[in-house]
mmCIF file of C-alpha atoms in Angstrom:
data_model
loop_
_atom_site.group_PDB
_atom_site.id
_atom_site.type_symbol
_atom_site.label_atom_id
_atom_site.label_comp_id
_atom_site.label_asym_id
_atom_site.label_seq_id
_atom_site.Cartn_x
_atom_site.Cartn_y
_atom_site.Cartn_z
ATOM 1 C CA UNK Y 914 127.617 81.956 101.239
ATOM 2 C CA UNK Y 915 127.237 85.732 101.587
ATOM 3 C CA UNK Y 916 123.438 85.354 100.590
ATOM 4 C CA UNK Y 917 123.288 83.125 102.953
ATOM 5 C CA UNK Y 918 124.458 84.675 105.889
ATOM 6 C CA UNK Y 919 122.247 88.111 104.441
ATOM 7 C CA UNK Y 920 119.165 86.162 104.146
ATOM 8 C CA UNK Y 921 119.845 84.914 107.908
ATOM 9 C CA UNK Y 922 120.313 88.659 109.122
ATOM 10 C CA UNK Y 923 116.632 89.709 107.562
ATOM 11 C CA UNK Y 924 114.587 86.706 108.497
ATOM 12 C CA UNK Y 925 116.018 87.824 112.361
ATOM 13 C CA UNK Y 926 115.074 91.116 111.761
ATOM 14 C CA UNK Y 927 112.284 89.985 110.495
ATOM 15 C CA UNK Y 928 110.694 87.991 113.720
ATOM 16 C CA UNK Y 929 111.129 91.229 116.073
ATOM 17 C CA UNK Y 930 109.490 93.573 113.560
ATOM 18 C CA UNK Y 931 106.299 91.060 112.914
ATOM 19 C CA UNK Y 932 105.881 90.309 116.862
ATOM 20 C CA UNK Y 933 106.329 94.412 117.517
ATOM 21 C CA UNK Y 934 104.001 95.099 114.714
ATOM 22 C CA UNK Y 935 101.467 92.794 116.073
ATOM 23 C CA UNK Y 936 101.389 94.113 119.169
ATOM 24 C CA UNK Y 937 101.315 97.818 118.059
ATOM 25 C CA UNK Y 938 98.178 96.931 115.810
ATOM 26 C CA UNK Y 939 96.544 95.177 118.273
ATOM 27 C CA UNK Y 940 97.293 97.224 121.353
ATOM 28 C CA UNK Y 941 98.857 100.534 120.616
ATOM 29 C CA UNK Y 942 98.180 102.394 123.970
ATOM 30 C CA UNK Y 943 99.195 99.463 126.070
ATOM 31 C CA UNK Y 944 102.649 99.031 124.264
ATOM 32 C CA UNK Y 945 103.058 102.773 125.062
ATOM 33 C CA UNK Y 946 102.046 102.839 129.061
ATOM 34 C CA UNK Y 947 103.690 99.606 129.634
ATOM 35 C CA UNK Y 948 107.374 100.182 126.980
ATOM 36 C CA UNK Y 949 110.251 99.531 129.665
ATOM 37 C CA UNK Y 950 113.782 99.537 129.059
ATOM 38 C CA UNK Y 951 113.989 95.536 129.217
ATOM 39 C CA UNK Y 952 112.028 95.128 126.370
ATOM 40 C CA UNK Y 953 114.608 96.155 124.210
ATOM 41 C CA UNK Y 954 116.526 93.245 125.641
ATOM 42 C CA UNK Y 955 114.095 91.081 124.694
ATOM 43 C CA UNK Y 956 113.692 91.909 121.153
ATOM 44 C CA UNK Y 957 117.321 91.697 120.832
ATOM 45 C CA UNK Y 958 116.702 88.099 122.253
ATOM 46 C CA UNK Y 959 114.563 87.541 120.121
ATOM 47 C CA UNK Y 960 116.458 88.785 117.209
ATOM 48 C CA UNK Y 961 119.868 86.586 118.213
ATOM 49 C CA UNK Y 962 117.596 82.968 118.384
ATOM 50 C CA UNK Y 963 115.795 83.952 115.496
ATOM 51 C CA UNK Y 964 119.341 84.587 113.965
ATOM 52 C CA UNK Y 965 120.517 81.526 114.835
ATOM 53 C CA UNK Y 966 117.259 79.466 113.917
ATOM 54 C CA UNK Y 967 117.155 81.184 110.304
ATOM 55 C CA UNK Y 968 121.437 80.344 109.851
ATOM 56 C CA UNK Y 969 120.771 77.018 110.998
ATOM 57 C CA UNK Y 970 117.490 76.319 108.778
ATOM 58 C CA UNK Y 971 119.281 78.422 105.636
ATOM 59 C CA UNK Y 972 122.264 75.881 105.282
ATOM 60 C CA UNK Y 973 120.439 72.729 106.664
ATOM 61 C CA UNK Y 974 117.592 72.797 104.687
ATOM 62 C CA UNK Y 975 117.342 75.751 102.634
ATOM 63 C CA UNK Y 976 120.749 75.143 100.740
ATOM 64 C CA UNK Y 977 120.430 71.702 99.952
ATOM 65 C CA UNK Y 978 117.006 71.806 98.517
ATOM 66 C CA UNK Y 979 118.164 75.092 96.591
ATOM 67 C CA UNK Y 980 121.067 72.792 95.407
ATOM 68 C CA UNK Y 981 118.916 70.677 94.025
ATOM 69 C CA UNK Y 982 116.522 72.763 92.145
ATOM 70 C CA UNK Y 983 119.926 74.688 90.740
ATOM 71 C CA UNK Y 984 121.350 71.519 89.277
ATOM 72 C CA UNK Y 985 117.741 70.598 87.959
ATOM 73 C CA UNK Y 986 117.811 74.151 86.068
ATOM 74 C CA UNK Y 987 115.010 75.353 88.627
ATOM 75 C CA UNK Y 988 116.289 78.853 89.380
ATOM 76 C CA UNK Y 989 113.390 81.301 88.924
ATOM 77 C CA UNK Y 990 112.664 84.059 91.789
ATOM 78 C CA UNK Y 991 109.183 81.720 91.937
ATOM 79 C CA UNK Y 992 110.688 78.666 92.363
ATOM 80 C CA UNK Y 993 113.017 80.512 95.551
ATOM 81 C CA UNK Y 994 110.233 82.212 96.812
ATOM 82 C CA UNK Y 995 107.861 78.665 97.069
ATOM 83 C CA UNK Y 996 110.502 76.741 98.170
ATOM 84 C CA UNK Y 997 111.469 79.638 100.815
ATOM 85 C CA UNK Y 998 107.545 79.515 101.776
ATOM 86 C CA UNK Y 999 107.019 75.603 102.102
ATOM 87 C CA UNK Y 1000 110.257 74.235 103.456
ATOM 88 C CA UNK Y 1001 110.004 77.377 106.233
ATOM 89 C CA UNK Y 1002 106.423 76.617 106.688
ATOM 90 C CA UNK Y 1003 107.230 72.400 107.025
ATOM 91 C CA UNK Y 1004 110.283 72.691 109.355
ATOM 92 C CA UNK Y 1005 108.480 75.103 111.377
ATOM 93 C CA UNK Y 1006 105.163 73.141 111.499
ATOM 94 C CA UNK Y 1007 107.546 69.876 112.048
ATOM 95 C CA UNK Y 1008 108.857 72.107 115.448
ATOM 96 C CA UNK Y 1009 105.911 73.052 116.690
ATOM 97 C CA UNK Y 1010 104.115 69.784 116.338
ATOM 98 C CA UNK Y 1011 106.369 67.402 117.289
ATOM 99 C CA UNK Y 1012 105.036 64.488 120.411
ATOM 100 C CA UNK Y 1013 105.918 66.176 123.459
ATOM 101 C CA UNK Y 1014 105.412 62.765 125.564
ATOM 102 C CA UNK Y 1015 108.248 61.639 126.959
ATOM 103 C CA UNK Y 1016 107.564 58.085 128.093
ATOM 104 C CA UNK Y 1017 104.165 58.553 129.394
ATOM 105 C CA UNK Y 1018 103.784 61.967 129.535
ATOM 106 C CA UNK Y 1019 100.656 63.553 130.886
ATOM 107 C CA UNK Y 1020 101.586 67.396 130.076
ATOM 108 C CA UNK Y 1021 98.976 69.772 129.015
ATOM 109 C CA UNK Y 1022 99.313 73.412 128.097
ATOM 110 C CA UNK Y 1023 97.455 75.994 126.892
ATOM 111 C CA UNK Y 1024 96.664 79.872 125.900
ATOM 112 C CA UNK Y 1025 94.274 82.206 126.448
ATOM 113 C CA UNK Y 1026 92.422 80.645 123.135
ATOM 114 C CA UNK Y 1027 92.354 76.740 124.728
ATOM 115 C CA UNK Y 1028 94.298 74.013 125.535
ATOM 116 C CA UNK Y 1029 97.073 73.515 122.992
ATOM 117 C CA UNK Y 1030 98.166 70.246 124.019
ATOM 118 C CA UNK Y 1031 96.463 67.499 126.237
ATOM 119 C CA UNK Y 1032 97.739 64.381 127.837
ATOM 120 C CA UNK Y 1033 101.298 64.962 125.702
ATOM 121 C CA UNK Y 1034 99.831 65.567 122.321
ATOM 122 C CA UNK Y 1035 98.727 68.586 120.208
ATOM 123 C CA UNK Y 1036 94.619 69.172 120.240
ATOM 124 C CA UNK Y 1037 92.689 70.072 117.409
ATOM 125 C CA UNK Y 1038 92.893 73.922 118.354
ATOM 126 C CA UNK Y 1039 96.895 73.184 119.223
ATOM 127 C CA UNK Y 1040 96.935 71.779 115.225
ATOM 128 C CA UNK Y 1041 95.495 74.836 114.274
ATOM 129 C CA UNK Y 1042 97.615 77.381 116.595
ATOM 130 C CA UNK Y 1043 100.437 75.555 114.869
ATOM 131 C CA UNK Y 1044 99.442 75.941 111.212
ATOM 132 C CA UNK Y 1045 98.763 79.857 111.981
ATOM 133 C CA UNK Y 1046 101.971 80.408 113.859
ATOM 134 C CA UNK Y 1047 103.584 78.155 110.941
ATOM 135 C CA UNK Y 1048 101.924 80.380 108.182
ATOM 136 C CA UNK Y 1049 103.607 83.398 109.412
ATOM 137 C CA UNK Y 1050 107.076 81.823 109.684
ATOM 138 C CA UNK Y 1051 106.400 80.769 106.115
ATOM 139 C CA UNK Y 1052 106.062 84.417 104.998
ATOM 140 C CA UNK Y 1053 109.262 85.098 106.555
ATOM 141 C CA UNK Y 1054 111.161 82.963 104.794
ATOM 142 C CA UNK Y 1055 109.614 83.255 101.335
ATOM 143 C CA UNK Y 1056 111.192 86.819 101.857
ATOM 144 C CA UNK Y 1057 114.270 85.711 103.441
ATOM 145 C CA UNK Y 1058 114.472 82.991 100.126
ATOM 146 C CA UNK Y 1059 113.294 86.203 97.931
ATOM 147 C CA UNK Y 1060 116.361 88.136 99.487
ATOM 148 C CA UNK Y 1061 119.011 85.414 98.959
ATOM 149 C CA UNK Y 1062 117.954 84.705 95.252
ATOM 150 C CA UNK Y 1063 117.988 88.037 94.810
ATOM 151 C CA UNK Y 1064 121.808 88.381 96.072
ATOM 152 C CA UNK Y 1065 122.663 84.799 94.497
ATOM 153 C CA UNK Y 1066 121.462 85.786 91.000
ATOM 154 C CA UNK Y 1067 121.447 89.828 90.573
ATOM 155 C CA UNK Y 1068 123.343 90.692 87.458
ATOM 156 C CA UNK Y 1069 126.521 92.180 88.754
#
């Protein structure tokens, strides 16, 4: 339970870090001239739903599929960090794709890369903002899964 709750903490610390990162790669200067004090707030945000995201997806998902690689004798740092990797990189792809038409919706949406999402549904560049966005969840929790093995199984 305690690995649990640990592995929860990093993958929240985790989301702030990558998204700060990014932008500090991609745009040092501007993350310097524009910093204000309510960014802090949001990264804390972002930190507490990420929190409660990773919690939720640990003992949902994450436990029960763990559970049953453990009682299959399946309990290799590998076999944590691929399961951590594909079920993270599934339930987040399952999120992020799932029919946004309500009825007969006619919603689209889109970023500064294309329209994500026409007439309700995902397009083919949506599919692929998904995957990417997906992808770097999935590294997240093959080192959130990493963490929790490692916690679970250390020699004590």
């Amino acid at each position: 339970m305690f690995a649990l709750f640990v592995g929860s903490l990093v993958g929240a610390a985790l989301v702030p870090v990558l998204h700060l990162g990014t932008v500090l790669v991609m745009a040092p200067r501007e993350l310097a001239a524009q910093w204000q004090a309510g960014d802090v707030v949001f990264l804390a945000l972002e930190f507490g739903v990420a929190w409660c995201v990773f919690a939720i997806g640990l003992f949902a998902v994450g436990a029960p599929a763990w559970w049953a690689l453990h009682r299959a004798r399946v309990r290799s740092r590998v076999a944590a960090v691929t399961l951590g990797f594909v079920a993270t990189f599934l339930v987040s792809l399952i999120l992020s794709s799932a029919p946004l038409n309500f009825g007969d919706s006619t919603s689209s949406f889109g970023d500064s890369g294309g329209e994500t999402i026409s007439n309700g549904r995902l397009t083919t560049y949506g599919w692929m903002s998904a995957i990417y966005g997906s992808s770097q969840t999935a590294v997240i929790g093959a080192i959130v899964a990493l963490v929790v093995w490692w916690i679970a199984y250390r020699r004590r």
